[in-house]
XYZ file of C-alpha atoms in Angstrom:
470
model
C -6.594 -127.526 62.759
C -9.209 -124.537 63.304
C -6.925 -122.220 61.499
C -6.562 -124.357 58.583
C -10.139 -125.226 58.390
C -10.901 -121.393 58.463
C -8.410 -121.239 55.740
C -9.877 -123.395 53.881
C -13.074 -122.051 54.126
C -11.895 -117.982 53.097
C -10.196 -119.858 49.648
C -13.328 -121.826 48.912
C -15.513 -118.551 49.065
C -13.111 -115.961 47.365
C -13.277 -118.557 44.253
C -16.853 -118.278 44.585
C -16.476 -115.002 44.413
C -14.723 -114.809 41.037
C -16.537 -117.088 39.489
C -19.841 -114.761 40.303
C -18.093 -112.425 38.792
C -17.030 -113.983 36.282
C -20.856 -114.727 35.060
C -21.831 -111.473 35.896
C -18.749 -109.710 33.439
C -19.616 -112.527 30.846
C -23.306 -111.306 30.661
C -22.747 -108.073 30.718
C -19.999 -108.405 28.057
C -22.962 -110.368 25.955
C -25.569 -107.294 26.665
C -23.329 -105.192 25.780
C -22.972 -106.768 22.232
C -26.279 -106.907 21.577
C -26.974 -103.349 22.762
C -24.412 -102.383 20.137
C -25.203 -104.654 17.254
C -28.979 -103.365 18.299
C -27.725 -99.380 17.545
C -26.060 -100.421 14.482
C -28.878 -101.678 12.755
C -30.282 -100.065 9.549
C -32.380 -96.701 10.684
C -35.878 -96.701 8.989
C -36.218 -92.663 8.881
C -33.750 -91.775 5.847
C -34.982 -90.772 2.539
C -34.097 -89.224 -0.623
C -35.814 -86.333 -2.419
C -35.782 -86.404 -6.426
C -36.406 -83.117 -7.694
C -36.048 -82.167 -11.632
C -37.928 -81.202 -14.860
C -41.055 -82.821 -16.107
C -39.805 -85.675 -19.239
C -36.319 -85.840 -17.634
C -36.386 -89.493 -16.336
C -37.444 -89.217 -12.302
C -40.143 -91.900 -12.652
C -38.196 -94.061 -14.706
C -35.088 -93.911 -12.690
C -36.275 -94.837 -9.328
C -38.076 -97.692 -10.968
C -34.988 -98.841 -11.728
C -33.678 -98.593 -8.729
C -36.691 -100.371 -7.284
C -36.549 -103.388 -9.502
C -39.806 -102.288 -11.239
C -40.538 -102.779 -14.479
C -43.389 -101.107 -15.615
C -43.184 -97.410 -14.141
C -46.451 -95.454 -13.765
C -46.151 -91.970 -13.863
C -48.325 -89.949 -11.134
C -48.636 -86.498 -10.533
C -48.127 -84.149 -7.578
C -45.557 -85.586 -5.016
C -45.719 -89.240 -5.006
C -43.433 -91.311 -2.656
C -42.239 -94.677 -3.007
C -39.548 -96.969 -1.550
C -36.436 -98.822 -2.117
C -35.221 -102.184 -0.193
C -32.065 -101.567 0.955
C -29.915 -104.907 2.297
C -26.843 -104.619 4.208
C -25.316 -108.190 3.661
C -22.913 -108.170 6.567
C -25.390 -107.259 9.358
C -28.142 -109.583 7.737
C -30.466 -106.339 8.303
C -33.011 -105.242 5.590
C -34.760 -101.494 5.937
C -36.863 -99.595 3.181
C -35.755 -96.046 1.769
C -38.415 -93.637 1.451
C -38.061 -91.938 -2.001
C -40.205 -88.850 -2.361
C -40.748 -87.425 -6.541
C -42.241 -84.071 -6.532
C -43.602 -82.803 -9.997
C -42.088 -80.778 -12.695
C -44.755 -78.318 -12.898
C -43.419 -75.308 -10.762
C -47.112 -75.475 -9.485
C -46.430 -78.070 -6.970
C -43.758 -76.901 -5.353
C -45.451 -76.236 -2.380
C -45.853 -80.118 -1.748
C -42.222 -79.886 -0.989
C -43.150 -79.415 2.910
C -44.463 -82.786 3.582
C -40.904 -84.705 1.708
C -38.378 -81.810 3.220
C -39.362 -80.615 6.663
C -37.394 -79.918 10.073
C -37.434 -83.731 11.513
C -36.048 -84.918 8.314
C -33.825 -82.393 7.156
C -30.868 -83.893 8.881
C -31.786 -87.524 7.340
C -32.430 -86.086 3.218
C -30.401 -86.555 0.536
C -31.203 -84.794 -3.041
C -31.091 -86.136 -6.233
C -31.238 -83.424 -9.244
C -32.317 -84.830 -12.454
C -31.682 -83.308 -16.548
C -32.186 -85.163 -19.377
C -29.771 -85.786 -22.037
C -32.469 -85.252 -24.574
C -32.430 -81.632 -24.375
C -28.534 -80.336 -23.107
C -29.228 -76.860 -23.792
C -31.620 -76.987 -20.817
C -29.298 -78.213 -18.314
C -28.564 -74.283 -16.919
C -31.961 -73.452 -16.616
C -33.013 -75.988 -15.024
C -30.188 -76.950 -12.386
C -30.261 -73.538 -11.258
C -34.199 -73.024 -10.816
C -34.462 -76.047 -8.802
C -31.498 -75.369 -6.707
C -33.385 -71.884 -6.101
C -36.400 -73.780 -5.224
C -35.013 -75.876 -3.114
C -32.673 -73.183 -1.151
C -35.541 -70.740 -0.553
C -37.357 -73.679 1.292
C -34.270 -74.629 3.355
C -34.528 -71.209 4.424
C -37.765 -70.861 5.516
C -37.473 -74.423 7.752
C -37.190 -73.619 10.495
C -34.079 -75.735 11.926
C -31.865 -74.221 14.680
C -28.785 -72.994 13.492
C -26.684 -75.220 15.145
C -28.254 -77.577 13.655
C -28.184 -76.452 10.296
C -24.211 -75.583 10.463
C -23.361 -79.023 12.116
C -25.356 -80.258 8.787
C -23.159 -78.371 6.597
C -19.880 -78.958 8.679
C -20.842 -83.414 8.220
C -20.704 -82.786 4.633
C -17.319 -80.655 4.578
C -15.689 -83.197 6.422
C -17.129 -86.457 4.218
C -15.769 -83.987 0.960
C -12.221 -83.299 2.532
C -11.784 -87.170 3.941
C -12.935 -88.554 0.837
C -10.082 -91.390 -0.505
C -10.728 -94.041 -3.361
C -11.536 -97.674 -1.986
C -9.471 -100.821 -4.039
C -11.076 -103.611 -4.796
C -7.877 -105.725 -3.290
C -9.833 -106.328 -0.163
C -13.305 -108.268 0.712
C -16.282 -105.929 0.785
C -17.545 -107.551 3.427
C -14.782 -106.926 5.421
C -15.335 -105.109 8.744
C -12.090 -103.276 7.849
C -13.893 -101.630 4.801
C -16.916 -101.064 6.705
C -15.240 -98.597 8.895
C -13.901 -95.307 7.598
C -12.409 -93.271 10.112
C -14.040 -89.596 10.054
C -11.195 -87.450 11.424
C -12.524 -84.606 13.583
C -12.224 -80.730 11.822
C -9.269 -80.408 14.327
C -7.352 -82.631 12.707
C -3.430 -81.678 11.542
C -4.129 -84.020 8.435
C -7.095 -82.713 6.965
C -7.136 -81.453 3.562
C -8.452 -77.469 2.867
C -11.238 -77.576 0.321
C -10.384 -77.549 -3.326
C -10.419 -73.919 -5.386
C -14.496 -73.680 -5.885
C -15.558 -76.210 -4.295
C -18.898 -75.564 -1.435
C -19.327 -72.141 -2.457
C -23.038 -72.982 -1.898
C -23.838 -75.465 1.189
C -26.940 -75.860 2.245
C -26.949 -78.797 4.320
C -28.205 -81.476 2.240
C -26.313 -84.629 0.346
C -27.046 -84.011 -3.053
C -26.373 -86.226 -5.956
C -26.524 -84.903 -10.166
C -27.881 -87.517 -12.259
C -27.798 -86.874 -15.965
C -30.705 -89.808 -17.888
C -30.623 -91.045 -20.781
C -27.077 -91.224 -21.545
C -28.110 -93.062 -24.662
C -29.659 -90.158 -26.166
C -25.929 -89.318 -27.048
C -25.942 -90.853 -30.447
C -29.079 -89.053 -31.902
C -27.418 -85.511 -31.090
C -24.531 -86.815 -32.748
C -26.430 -87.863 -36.304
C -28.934 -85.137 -36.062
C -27.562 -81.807 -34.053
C -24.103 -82.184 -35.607
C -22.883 -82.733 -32.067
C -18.560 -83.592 -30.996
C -16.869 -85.082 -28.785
C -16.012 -81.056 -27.749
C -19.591 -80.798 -27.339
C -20.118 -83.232 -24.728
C -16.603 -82.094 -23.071
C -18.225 -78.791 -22.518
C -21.103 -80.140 -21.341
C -19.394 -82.127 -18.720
C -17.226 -79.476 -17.345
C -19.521 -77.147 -17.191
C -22.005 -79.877 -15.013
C -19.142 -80.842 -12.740
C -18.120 -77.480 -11.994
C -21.547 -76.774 -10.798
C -21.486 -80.251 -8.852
C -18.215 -78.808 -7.260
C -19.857 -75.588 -6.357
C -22.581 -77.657 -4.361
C -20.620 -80.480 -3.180
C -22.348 -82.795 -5.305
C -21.747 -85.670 -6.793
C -22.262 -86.638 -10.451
C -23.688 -89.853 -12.403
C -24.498 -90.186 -15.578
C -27.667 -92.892 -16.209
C -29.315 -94.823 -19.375
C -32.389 -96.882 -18.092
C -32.613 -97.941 -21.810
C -28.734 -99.674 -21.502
C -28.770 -100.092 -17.923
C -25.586 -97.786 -17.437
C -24.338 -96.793 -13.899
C -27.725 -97.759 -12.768
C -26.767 -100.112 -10.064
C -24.071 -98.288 -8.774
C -25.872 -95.362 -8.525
C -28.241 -97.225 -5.987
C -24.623 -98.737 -4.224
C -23.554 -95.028 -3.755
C -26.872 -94.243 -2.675
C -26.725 -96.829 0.303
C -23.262 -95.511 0.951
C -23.637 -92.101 1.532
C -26.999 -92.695 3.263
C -26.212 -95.848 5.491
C -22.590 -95.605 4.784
C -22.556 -98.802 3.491
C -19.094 -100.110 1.374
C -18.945 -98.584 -2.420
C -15.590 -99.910 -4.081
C -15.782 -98.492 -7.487
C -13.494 -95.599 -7.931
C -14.467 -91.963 -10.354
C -15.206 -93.043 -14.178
C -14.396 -90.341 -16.523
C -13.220 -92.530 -19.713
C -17.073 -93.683 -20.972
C -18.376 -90.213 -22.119
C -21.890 -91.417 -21.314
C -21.171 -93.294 -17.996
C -19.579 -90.287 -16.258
C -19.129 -91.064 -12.123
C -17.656 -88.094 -10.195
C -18.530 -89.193 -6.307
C -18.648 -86.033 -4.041
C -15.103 -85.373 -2.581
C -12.979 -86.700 -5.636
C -12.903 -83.970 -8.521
C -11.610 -80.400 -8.246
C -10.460 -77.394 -10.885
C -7.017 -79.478 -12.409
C -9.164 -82.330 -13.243
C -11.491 -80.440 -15.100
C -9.822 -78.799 -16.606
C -8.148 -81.766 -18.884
C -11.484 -81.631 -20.591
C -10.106 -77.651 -22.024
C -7.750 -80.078 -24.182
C -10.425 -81.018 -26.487
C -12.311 -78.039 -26.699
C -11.260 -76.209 -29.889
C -14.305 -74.450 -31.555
C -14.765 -73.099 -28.007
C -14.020 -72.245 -24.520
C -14.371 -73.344 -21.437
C -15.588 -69.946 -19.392
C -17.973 -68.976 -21.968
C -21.387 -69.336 -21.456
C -23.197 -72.373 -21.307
C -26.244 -71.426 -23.856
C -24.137 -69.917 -26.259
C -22.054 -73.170 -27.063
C -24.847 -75.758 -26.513
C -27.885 -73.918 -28.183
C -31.492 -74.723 -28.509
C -32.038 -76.259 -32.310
C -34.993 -74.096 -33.960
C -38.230 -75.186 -33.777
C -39.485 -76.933 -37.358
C -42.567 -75.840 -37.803
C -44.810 -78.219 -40.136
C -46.071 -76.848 -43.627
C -49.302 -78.295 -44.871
C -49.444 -77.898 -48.341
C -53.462 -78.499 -48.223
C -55.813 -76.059 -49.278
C -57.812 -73.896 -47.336
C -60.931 -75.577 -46.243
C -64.476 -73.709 -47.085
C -66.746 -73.855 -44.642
C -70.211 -74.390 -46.188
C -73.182 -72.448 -44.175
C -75.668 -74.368 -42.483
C -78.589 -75.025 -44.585
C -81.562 -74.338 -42.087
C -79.675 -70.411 -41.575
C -79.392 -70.268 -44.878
C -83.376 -70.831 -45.298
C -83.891 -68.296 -43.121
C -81.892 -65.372 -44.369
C -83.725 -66.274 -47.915
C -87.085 -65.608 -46.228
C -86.213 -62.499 -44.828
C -84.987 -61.429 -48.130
C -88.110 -62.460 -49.520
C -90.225 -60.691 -46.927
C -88.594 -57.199 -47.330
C -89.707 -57.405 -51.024
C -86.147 -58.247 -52.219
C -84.936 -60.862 -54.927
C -82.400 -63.258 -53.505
C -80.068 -62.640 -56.357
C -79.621 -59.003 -55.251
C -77.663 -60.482 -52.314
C -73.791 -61.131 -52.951
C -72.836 -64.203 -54.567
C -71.348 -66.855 -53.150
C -67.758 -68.107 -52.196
C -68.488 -71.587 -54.445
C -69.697 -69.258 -57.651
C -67.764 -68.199 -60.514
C -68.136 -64.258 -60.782
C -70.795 -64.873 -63.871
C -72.809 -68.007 -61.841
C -73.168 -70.911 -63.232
C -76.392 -70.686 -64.704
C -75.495 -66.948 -66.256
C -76.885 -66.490 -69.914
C -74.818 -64.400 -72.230
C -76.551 -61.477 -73.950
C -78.238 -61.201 -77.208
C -77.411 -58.612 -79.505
C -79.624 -55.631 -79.351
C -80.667 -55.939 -82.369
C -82.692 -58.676 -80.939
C -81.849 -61.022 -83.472
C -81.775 -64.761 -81.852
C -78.489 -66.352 -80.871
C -78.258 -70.411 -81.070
C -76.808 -70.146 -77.576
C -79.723 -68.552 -75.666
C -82.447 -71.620 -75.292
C -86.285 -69.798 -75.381
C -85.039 -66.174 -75.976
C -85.410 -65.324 -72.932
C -82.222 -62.966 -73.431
C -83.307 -61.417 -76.562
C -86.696 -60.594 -74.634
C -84.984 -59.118 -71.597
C -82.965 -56.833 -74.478
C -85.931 -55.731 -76.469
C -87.307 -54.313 -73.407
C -84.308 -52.672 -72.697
C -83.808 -51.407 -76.188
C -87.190 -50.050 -75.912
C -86.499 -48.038 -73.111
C -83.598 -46.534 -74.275
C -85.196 -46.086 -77.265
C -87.768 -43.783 -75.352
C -84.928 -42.029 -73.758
C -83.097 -41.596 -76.871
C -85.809 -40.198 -78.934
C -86.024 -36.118 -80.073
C -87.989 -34.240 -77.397
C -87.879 -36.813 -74.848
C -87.158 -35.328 -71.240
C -84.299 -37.512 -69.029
C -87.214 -38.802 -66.407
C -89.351 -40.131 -69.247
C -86.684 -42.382 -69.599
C -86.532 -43.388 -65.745
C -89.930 -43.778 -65.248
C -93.440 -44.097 -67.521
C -94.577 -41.544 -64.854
C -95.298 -38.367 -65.963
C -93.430 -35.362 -63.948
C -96.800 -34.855 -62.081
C -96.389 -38.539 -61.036
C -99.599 -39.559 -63.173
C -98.771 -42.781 -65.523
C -99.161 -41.994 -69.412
C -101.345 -44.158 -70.386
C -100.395 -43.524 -74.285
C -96.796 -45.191 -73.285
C -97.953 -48.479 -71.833
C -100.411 -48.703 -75.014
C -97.323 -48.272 -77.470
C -94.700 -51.177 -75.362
C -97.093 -53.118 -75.268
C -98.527 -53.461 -79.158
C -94.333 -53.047 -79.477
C -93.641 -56.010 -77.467
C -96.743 -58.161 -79.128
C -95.532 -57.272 -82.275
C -91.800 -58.433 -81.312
C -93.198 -61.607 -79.575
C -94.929 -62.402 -83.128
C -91.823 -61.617 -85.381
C -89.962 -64.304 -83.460
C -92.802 -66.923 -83.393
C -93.321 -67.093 -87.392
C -89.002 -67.210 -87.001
C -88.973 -69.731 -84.784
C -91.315 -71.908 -87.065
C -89.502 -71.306 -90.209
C -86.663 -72.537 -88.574
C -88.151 -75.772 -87.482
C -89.725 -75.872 -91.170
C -86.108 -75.728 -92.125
C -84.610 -77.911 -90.039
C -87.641 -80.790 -89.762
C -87.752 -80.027 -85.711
């Protein structure tokens, strides 16, 4: 009876036993889940740097992405956010977005948006316009300049920096299309196994592809896609035009291990999945849609899918010209049109209190103000100009007072005093004598000459009125 009592006893506490343990497995299983459903949350520190040319759609586009509809334009380096959702974990977190200037002024502000704690967490978008093609080389390659030399100068260990560049090899070489047979929300679609560089199955890099990695997700994004048309009516611009253009822009996305979207705010193109393959690459979220090369001006290349071959069925179209020749000499710059104003010349009139005051001084130094130069506004003879009697001194109906015919019998008198037998040349000059004295006998005779004249044309002028009952 002991023994089985003892028995007894041992059974009842070994299932004691495993029950405790039971519990205790059971809650640790349940901390567990929580601890890992707590590490698999949304992280807040991610952010995305837009970089790109004054007027080519930065400010525009990330109000788009934003949900805003009234985008105001700053200067400098402004940052915003985007809400990001992830539907299956019920978890919401904000993307810093950071928009540094056009104006190659301001790229010193690029240390507080791309630094050494974030470097690992940055992805780059690099914005042209469609409005002005012919710009695209120019400016892709001086901000990927700008943007290299201050990767450089970080200063990130370089284990660091190659482990940054080895992620992005490996996303390129393990990238495979997604259907849309199964559920997005699917846990199976959430995870995509990221084989290990050791891997037997692993795909080399494509010809051209990563020949410049500097660590950083980067995304193309050509705006306003909707600009297309106008080049067409007004630039004369084919469909071998815009082939060019897009080979040429995914072989530099290939280079840099980009990817490639072309964007129209205007017609909402590509808009919202380029904010779905944003939250992909950045918080690996699910993106479903596959490349889209068939819409010229909705163009989706994600980073990992194109390579040389499928470029290069764009060469098909191309027959005015070639694929390796250089990008400004197919898609040129149209000339400037510079406007012609068919107005005339405006005068400038002086200003009448200056014009006073030169008058006075002329007047001061003894001068007549018409012995200065005539004016712009005159005709050559001035308006008021009175044309000459004959010297004969006979009056002209055109010459009101006879003040003319005066001002020519004077002058008729001197040259007659020049002009007479015996006469010396300064007599005609000057009444002075050659000793400088006046001659008196001179003066007497113009002046009983000039009485006499001034009475000839009185008794003429009143016979004419007699005449003509004046």
């Amino acid at each position: 009876m002991e023994i089985t009592s003892q028995m007894n006893n041992n059974n009842g506490s070994a299932r004691k036993k495993d029950t405790n343990d039971a519990k205790e497995n059971l809650w640790s299983e349940i901390l567990a889940d929580v601890q890992n459903q707590g590490s698999t949350k949304l992280p807040s520190n991610k952010s995305v740097l837009v970089l790109g040319d004054n007027s080519s759609g930065k400010t525009t586009l990330i109000a788009k992405l934003q949900g805003v509809e009234d985008p105001k334009k700053g200067s400098g380096l402004e940052y915003a956010y985007i809400d990001v959702r992830d539907e299956y974990r019920d978890d919401l977190t904000r993307l810093g977005v950071w928009v540094l200037d056009g104006d190659p002024g301001h790229s010193n502000l690029l240390k507080f948006a791309l630094n050494e704690s974030n470097y690992a967490h940055t992805l780059v978008i690099l914005t042209v316009s469609m409005t002005s093609p012919w710009s695209w080389l120019d400016q892709l390659q001086n901000w990927m300049k700008v943007l290299a030399d201050h990767v450089d100068q970080l200063k990130i260990d370089s284990d660091d920096r190659q482990e940054s560049r080895q992620r992005l090899v490996t996303a390129w070489q393990n990238y495979c299309e997604t259907g849309d047979h199964l559920d997005p929300s699917s846990p199976i679609k959430r995870t995509v196994r990221i084989p290990s560089v050791d891997d037997e199955d692993v795909l080399p890099l494509p010809d051209g592809a990563f020949t410049t990695n500097i660590g950083l997700d980067m995304v193309v994004v050509v705006t306003k896609t909707d600009y297309m048309t106008t080049l067409e009516k007004e630039y004369d611009y084919k469909d071998e035009h815009f082939d060019f253009m897009q080979q040429w822009i995914r072989r530099f996305c290939l280079q840099h291990g980009a990817s490639l979207f072309y964007t129209s705010v205007k017609e909402d193109k590509n808009c919202d999945l380029l904010y779905k393959y944003l939250t992909h690459r950045i918080y690996d979220l699910p993106f479903r849609t596959p490349a889209l090369v068939v819409e010229k001006d909705a163009v989706l290349i994600p980073a990992g899918w194109d390579n040389m071959n499928k470029i290069s069925i764009l060469h098909e179209n191309m027959q005015t010209c070639k694929p390796d020749e250089y990008y400004t000499d197919v898609i040129t710059a149209p000339p400037t049109r510079k406007t012609v104003s068919n107005r005339e010349v405006e005068v400038q009139t002086e200003d009448e209190q200056a014009f006073l005051a030169r008058q006075q001084q002329l007047l001061m130094q003894g001068q007549s103000p018409s012995s200065r130069g005539e004016s712009p506004m005159r005709t050559p003879s001035g308006p008021k100009s009175t044309p000459r009697a004959p010297i004969d001194g006979k009056l002209n109906s055109g010459t009101p007072g006879g003040e003319g015919v005066l001002a020519n019998f004077f002058n008729s008198l001197l040259n007659k005093k020049a002009g007479s037998p015996g006469s010396s040349p300064n007599a005609a000059a000057s009444p002075r004598s050659l000793n400088g004295t006046v001659d008196i006998s001179d003066i007497t005779a113009m002046r009983s000459d000039a009485a006499a004249e001034l009475d000839r044309l009185t008794r003429k002028k009143e016979m004419d009125c007699t005449q003509t009952d004046c």
